[in-house]
mmCIF file with all atom_site columns, C-alpha atoms in Angstrom:
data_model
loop_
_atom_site.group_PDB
_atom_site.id
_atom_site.type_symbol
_atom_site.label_atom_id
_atom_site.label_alt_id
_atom_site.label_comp_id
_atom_site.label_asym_id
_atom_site.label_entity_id
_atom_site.label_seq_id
_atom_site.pdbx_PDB_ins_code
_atom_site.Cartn_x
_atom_site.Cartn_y
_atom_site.Cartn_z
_atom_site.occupancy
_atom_site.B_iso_or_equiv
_atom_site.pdbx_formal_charge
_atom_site.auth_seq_id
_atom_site.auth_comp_id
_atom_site.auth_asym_id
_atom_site.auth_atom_id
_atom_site.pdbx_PDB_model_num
ATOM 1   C CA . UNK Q 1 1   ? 115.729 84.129 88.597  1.00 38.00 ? 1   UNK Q CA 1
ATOM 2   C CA . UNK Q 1 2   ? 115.639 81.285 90.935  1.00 42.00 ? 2   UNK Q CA 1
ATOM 3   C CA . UNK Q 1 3   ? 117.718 82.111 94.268  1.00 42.00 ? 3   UNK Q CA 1
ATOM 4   C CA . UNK Q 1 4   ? 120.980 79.988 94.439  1.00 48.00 ? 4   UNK Q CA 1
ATOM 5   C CA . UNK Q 1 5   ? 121.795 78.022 97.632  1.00 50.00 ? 5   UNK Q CA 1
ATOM 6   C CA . UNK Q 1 6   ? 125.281 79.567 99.338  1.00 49.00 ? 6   UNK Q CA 1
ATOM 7   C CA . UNK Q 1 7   ? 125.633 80.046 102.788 1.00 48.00 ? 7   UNK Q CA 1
ATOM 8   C CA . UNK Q 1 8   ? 128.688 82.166 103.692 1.00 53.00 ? 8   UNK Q CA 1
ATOM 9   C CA . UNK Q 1 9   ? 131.293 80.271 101.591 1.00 65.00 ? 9   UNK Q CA 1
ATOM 10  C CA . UNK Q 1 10  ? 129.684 77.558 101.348 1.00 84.00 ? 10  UNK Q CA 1
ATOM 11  C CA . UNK Q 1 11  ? 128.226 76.490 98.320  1.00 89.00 ? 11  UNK Q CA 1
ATOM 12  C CA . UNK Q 1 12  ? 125.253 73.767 97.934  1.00 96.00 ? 12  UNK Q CA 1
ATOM 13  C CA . UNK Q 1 13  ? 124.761 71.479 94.672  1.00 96.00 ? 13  UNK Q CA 1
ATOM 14  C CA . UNK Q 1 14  ? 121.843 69.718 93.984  1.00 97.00 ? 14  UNK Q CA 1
ATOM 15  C CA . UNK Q 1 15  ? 122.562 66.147 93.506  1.00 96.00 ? 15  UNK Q CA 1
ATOM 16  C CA . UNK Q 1 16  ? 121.356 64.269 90.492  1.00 96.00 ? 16  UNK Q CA 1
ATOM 17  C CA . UNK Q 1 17  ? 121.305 61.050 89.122  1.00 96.00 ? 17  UNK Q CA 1
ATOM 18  C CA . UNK Q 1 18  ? 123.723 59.681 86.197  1.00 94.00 ? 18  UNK Q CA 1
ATOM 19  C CA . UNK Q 1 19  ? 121.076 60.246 84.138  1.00 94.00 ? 19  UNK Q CA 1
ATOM 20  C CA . UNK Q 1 20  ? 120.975 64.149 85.025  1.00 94.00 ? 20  UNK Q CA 1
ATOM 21  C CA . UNK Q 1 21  ? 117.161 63.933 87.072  1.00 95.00 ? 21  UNK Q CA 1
ATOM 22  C CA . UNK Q 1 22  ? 117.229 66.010 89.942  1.00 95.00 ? 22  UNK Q CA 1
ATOM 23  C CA . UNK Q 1 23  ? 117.122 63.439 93.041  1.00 97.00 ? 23  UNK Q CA 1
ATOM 24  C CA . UNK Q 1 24  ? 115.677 66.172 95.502  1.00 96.00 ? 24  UNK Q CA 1
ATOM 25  C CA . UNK Q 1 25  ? 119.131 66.056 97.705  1.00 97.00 ? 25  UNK Q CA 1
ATOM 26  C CA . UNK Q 1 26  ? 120.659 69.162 98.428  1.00 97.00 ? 26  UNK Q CA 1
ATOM 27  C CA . UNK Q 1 27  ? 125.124 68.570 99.854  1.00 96.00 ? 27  UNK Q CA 1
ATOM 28  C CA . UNK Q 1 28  ? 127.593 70.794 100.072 1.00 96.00 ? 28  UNK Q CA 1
ATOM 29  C CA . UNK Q 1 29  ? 129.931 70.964 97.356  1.00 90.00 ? 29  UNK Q CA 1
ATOM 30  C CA . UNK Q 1 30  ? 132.873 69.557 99.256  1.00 90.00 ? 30  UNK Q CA 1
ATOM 31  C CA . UNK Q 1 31  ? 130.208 66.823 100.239 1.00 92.00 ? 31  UNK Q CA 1
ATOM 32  C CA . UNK Q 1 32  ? 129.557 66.254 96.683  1.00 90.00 ? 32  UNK Q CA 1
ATOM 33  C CA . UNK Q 1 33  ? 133.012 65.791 95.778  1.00 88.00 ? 33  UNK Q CA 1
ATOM 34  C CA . UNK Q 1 34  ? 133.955 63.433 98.284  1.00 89.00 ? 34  UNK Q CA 1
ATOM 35  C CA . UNK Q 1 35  ? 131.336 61.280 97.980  1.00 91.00 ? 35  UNK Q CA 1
ATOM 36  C CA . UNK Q 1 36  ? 131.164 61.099 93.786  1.00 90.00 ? 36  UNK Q CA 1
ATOM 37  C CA . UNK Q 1 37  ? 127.559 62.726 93.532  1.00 90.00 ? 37  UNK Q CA 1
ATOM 38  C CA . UNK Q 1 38  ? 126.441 63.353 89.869  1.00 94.00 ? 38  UNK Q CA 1
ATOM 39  C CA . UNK Q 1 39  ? 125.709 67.299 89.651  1.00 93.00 ? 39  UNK Q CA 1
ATOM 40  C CA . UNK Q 1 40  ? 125.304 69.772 86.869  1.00 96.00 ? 40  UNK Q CA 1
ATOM 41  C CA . UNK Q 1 41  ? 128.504 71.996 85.741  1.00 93.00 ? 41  UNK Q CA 1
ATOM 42  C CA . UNK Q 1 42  ? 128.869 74.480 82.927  1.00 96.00 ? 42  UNK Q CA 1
ATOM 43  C CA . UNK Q 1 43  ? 131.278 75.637 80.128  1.00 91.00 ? 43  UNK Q CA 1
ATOM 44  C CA . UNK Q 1 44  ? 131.074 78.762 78.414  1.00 94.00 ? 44  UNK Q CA 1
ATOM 45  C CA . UNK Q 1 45  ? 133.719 79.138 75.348  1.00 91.00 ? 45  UNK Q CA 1
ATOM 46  C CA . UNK Q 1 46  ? 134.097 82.782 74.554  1.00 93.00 ? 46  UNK Q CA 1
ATOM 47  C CA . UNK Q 1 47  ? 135.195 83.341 70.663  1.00 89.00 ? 47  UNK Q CA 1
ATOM 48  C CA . UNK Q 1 48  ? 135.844 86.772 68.850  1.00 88.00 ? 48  UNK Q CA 1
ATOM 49  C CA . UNK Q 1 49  ? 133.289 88.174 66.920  1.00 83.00 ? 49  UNK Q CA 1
ATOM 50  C CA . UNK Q 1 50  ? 134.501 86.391 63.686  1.00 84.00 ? 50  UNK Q CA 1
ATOM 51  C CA . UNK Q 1 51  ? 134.846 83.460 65.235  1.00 85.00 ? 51  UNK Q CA 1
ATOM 52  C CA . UNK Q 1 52  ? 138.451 83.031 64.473  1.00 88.00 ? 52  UNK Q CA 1
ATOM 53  C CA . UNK Q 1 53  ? 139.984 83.017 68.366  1.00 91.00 ? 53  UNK Q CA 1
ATOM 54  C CA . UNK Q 1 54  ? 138.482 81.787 71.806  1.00 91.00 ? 54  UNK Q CA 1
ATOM 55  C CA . UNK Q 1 55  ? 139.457 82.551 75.021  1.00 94.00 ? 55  UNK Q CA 1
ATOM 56  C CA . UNK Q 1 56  ? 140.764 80.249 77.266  1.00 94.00 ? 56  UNK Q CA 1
ATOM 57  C CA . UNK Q 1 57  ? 141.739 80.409 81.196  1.00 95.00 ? 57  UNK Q CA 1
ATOM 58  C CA . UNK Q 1 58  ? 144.737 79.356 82.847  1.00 96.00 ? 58  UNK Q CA 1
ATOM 59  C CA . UNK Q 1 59  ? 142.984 77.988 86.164  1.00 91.00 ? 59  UNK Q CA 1
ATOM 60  C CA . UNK Q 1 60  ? 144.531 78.951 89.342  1.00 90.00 ? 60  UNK Q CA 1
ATOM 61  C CA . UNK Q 1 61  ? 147.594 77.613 91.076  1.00 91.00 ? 61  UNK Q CA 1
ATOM 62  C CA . UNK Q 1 62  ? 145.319 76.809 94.380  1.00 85.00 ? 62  UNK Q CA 1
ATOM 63  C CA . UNK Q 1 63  ? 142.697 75.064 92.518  1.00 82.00 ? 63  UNK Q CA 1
ATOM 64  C CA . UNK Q 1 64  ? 142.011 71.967 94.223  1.00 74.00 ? 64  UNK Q CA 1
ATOM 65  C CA . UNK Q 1 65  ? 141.396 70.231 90.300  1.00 73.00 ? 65  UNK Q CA 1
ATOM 66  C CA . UNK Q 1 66  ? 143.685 70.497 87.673  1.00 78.00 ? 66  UNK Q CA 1
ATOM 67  C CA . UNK Q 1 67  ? 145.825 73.690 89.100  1.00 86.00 ? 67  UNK Q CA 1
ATOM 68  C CA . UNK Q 1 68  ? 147.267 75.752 86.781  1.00 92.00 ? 68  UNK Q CA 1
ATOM 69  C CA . UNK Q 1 69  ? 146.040 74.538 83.953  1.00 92.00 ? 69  UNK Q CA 1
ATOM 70  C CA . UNK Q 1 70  ? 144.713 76.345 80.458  1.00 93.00 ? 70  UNK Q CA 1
ATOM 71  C CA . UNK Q 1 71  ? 140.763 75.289 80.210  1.00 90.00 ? 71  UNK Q CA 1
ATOM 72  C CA . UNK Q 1 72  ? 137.364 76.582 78.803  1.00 90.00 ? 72  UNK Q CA 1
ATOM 73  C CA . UNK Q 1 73  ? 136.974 80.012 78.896  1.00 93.00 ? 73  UNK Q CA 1
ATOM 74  C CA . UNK Q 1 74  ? 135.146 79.898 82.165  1.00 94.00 ? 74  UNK Q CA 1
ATOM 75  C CA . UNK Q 1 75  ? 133.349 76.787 83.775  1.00 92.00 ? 75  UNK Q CA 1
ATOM 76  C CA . UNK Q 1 76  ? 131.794 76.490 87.401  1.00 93.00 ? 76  UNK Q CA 1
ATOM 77  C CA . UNK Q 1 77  ? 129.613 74.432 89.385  1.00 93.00 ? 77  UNK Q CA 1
ATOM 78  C CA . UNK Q 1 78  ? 125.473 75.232 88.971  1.00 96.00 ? 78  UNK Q CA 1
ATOM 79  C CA . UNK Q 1 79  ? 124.505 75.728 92.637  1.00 96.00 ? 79  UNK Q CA 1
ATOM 80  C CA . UNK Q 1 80  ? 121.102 74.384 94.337  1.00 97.00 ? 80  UNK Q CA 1
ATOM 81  C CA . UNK Q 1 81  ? 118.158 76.033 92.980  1.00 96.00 ? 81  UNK Q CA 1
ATOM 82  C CA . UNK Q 1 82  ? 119.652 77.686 89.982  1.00 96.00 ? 82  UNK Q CA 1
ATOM 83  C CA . UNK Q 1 83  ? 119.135 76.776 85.966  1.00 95.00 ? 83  UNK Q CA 1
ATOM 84  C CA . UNK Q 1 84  ? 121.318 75.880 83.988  1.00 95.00 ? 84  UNK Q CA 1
ATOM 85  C CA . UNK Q 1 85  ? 121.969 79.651 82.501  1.00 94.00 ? 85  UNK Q CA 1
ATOM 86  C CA . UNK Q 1 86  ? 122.049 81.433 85.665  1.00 94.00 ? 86  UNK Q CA 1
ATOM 87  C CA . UNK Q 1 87  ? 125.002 79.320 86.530  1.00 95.00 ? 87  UNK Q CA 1
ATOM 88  C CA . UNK Q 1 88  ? 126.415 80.082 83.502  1.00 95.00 ? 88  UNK Q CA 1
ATOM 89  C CA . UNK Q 1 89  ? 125.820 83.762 83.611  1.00 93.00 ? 89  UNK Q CA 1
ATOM 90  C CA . UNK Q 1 90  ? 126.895 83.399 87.217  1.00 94.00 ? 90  UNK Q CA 1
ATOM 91  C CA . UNK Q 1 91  ? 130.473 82.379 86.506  1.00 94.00 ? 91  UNK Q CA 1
ATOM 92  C CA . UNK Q 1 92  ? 131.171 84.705 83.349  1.00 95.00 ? 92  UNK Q CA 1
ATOM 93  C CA . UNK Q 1 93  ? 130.365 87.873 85.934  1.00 94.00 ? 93  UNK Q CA 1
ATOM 94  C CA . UNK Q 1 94  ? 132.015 85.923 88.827  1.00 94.00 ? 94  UNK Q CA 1
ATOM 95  C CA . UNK Q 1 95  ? 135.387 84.731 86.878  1.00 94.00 ? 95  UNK Q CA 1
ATOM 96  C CA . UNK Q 1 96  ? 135.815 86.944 84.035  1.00 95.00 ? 96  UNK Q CA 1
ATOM 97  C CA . UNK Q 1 97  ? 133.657 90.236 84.830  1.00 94.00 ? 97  UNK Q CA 1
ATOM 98  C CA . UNK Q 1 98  ? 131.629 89.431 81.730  1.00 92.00 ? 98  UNK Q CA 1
ATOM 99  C CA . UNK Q 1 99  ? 127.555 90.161 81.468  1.00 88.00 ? 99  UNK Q CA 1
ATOM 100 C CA . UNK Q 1 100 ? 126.135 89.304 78.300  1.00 80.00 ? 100 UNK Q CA 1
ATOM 101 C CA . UNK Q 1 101 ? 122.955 91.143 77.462  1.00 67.00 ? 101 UNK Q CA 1
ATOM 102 C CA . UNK Q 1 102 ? 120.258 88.111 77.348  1.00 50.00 ? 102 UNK Q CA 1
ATOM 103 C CA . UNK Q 1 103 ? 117.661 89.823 75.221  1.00 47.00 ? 103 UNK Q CA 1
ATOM 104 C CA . UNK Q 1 104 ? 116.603 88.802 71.735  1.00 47.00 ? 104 UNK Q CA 1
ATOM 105 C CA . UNK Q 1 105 ? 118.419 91.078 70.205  1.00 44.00 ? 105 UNK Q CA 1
ATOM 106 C CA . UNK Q 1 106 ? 121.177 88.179 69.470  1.00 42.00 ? 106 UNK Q CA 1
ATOM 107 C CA . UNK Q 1 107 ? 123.926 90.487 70.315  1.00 46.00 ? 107 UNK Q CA 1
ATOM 108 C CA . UNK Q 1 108 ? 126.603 88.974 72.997  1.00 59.00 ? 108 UNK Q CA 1
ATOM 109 C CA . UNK Q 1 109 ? 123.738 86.246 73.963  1.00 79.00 ? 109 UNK Q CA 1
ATOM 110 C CA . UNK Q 1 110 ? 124.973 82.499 74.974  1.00 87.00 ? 110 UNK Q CA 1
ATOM 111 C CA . UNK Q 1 111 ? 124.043 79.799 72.889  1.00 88.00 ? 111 UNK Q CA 1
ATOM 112 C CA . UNK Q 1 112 ? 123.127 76.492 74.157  1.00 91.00 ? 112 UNK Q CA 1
ATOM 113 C CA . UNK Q 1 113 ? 125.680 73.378 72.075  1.00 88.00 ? 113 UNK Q CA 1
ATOM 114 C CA . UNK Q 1 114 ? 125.382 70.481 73.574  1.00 85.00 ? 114 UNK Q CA 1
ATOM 115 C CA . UNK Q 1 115 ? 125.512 68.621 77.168  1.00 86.00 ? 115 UNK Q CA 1
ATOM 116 C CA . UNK Q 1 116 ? 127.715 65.860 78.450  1.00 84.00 ? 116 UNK Q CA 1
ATOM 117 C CA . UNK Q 1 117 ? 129.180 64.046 81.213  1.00 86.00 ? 117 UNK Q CA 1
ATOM 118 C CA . UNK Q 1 118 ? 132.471 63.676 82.699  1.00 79.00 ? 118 UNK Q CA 1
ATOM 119 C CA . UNK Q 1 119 ? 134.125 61.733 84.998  1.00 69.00 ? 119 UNK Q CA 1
ATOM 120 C CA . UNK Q 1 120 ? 137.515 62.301 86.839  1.00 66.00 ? 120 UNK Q CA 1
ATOM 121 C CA . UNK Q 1 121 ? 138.953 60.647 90.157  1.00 67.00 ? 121 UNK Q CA 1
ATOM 122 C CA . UNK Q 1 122 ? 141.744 63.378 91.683  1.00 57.00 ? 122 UNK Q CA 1
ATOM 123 C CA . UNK Q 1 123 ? 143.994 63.763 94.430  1.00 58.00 ? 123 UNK Q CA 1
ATOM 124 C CA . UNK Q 1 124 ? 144.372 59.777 95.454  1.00 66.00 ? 124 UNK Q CA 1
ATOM 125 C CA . UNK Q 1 125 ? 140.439 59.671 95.272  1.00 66.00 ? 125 UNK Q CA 1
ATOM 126 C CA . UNK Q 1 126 ? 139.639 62.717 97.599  1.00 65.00 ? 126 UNK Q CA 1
ATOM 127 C CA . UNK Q 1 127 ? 138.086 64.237 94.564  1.00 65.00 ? 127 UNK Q CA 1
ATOM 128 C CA . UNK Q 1 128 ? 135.316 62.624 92.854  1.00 77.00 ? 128 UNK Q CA 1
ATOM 129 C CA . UNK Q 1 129 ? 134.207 64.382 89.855  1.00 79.00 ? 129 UNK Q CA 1
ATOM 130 C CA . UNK Q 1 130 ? 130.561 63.168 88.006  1.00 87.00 ? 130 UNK Q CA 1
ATOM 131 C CA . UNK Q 1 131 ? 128.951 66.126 86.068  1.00 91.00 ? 131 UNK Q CA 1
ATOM 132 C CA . UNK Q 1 132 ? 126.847 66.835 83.595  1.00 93.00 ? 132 UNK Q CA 1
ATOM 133 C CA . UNK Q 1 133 ? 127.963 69.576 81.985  1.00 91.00 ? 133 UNK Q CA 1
ATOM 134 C CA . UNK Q 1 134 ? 125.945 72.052 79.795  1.00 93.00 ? 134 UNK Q CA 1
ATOM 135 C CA . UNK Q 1 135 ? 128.125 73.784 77.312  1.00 90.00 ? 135 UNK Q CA 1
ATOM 136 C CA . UNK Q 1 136 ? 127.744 76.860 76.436  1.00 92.00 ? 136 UNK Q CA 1
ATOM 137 C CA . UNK Q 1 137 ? 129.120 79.515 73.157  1.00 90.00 ? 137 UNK Q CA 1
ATOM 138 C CA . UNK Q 1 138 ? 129.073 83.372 73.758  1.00 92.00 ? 138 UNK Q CA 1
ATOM 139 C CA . UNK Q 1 139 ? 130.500 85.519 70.796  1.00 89.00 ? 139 UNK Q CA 1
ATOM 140 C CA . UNK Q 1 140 ? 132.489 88.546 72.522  1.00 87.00 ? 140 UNK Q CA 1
ATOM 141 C CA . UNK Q 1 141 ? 134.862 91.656 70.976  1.00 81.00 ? 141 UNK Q CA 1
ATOM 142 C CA . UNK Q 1 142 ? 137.020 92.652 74.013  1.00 87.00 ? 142 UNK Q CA 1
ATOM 143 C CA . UNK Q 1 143 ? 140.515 93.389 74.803  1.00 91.00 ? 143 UNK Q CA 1
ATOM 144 C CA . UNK Q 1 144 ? 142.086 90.886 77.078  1.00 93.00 ? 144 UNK Q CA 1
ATOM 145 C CA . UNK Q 1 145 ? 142.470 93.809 79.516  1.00 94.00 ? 145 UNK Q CA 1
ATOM 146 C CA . UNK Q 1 146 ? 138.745 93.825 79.718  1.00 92.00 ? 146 UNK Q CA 1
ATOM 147 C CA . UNK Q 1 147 ? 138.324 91.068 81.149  1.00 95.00 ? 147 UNK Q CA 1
ATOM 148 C CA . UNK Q 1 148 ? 138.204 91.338 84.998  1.00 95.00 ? 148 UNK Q CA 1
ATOM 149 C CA . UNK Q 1 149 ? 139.596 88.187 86.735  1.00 95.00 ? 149 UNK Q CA 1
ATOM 150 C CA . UNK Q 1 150 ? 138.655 86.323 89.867  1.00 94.00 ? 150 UNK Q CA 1
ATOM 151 C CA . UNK Q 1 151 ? 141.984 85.507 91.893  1.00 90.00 ? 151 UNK Q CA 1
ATOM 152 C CA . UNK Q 1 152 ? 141.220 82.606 93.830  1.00 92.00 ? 152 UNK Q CA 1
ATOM 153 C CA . UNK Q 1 153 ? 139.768 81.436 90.267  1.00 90.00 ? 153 UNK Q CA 1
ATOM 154 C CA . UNK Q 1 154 ? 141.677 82.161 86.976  1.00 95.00 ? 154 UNK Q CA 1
ATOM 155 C CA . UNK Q 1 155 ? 145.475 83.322 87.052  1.00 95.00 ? 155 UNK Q CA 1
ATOM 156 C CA . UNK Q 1 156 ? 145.744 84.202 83.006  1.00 96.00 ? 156 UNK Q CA 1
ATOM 157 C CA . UNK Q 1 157 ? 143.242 84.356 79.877  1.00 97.00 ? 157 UNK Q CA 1
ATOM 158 C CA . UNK Q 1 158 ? 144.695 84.730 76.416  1.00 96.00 ? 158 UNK Q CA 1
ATOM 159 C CA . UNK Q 1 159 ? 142.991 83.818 73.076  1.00 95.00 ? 159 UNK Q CA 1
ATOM 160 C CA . UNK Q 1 160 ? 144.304 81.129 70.813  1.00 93.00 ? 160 UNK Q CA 1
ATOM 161 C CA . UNK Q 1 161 ? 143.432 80.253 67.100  1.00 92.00 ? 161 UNK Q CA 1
ATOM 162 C CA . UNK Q 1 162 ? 139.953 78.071 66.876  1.00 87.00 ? 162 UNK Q CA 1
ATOM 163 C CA . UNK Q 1 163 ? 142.230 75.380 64.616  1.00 85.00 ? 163 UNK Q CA 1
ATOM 164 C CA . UNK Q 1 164 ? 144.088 74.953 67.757  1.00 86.00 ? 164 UNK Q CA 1
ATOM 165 C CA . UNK Q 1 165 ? 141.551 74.047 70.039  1.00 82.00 ? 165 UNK Q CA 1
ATOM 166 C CA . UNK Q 1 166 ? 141.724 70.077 69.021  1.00 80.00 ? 166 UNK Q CA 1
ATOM 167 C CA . UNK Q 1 167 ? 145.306 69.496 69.886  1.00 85.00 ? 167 UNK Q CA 1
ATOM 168 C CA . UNK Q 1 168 ? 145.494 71.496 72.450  1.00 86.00 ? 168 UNK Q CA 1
ATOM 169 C CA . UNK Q 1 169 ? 142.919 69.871 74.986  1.00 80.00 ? 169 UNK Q CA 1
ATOM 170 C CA . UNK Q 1 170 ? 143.243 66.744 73.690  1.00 82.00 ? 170 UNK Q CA 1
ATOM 171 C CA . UNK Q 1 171 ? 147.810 66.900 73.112  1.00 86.00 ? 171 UNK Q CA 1
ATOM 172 C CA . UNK Q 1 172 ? 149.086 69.724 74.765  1.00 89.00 ? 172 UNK Q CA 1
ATOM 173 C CA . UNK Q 1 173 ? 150.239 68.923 78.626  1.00 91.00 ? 173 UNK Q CA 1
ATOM 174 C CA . UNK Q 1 174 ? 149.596 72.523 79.312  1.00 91.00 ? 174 UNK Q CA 1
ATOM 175 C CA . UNK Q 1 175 ? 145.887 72.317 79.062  1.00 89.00 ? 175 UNK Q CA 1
ATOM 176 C CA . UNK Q 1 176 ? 143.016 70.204 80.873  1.00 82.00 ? 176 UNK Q CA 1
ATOM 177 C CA . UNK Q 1 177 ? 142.763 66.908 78.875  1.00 76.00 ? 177 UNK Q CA 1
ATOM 178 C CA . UNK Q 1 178 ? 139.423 66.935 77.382  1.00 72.00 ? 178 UNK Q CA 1
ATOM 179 C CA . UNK Q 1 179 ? 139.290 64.276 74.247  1.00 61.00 ? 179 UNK Q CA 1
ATOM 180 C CA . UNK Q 1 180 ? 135.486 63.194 74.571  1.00 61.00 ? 180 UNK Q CA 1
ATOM 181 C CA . UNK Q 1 181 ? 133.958 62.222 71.343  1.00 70.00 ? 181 UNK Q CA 1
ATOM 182 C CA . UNK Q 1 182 ? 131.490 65.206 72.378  1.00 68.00 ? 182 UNK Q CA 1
ATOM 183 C CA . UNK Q 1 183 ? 134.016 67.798 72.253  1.00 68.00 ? 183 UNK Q CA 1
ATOM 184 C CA . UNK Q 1 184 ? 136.457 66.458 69.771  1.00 71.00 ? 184 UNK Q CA 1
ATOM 185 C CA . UNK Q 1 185 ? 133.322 66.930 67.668  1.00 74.00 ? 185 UNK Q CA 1
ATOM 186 C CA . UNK Q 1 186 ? 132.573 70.496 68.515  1.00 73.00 ? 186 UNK Q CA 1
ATOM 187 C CA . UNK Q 1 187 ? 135.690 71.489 68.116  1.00 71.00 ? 187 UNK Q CA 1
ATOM 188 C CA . UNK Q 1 188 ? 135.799 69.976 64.540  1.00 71.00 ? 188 UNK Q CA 1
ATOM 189 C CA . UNK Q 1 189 ? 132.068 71.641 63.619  1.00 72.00 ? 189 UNK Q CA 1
ATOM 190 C CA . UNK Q 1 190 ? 133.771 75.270 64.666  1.00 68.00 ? 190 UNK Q CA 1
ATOM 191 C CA . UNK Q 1 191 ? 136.091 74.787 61.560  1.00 56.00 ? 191 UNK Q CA 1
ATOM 192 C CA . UNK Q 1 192 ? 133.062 74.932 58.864  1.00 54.00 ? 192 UNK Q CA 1
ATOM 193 C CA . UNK Q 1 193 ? 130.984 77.557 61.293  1.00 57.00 ? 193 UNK Q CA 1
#
């Protein structure tokens, strides 16, 4: 496992270009941000075991984007020098207290959909969002009370009904607007999975 770039609290990205290459620059997050760098993100969507529910997050009220919002199950920024799937497996443990066994076996192992990229201007322009964003699927059988939850990160997780998932990131004011043809398409394919 590569080594990720954080110094104290401060967290490192490594910049990329729109097309997703690696550029060789290294900025601090806040850097990135302010500035409109393209950098790498992931989502992880957590559904039951029958696939009939996923777990979503209601992001925290001091969240600097989209406060207090229901999202993906857990998201986060890949930091410099990490893969894609470390940053992934990073956040679940980080956000939700989740580690999925990564073996062969198949059992509670994330699965690789599809990638995309977004773009967001926040906060008057003091937040510039470009990723590329690799998302992920992970098939879990907890308990919401398993889940242990990262304050300064996610205030609430609940699971809602799969034939939900459509209107309510791309209707619902409640939840982070996410209408891409990308995901409007995933979240039709999980019907017929």
């Amino acid at each position: 496992m590569a080594v990720a770039h954080v110094q104290g609290m401060a967290e490192y990205l490594d910049v990329l270009d729109e097309n997703g290459n690696m550029t060789g620059e290294r900025k601090l997050r806040a850097h990135v941000h302010r500035d409109g760098d393209w950098h790498r993100t992931v989502h992880i969507w957590i559904f039951n075991a029958d696939r009939t529910q996923v777990l979503v997050q209601q992001r925290s009220k001091a969240k600097e984007s989209w406060p207090g919002l229901w999202d993906v199950s857990c998201a986060g920024h890949v930091s410099a020098g990490e893969s894609s799937l470390e940053g992934a497996l990073k956040e679940l443990e980080e956000e939700l207290g989740v580690c999925p066994d990564t073996d062969d076996a198949g059992h509670e192992q994330l699965v690789f959909r599809f990638a995309w990229k977004n773009q967001a201007v926040l906060n008057d322009g003091a937040y510039i969002n470009n990723e590329h964003t690799d998302v992920y699927t992970l098939c879990l059988d907890r308990p919401l009370s398993s889940f242990v939850l990262q304050a300064e990160e996610v205030e609430a997780v609940r699971y809602i009904p799969v034939d939900r998932l459509r209107f309510a990131f791309s209707q619902d004011p409640t939840y982070v607007h996410c209408d891409c043809e990308e995901y409007l398409a995933f979240f039709d394919s999980l019907m017929f999975e």
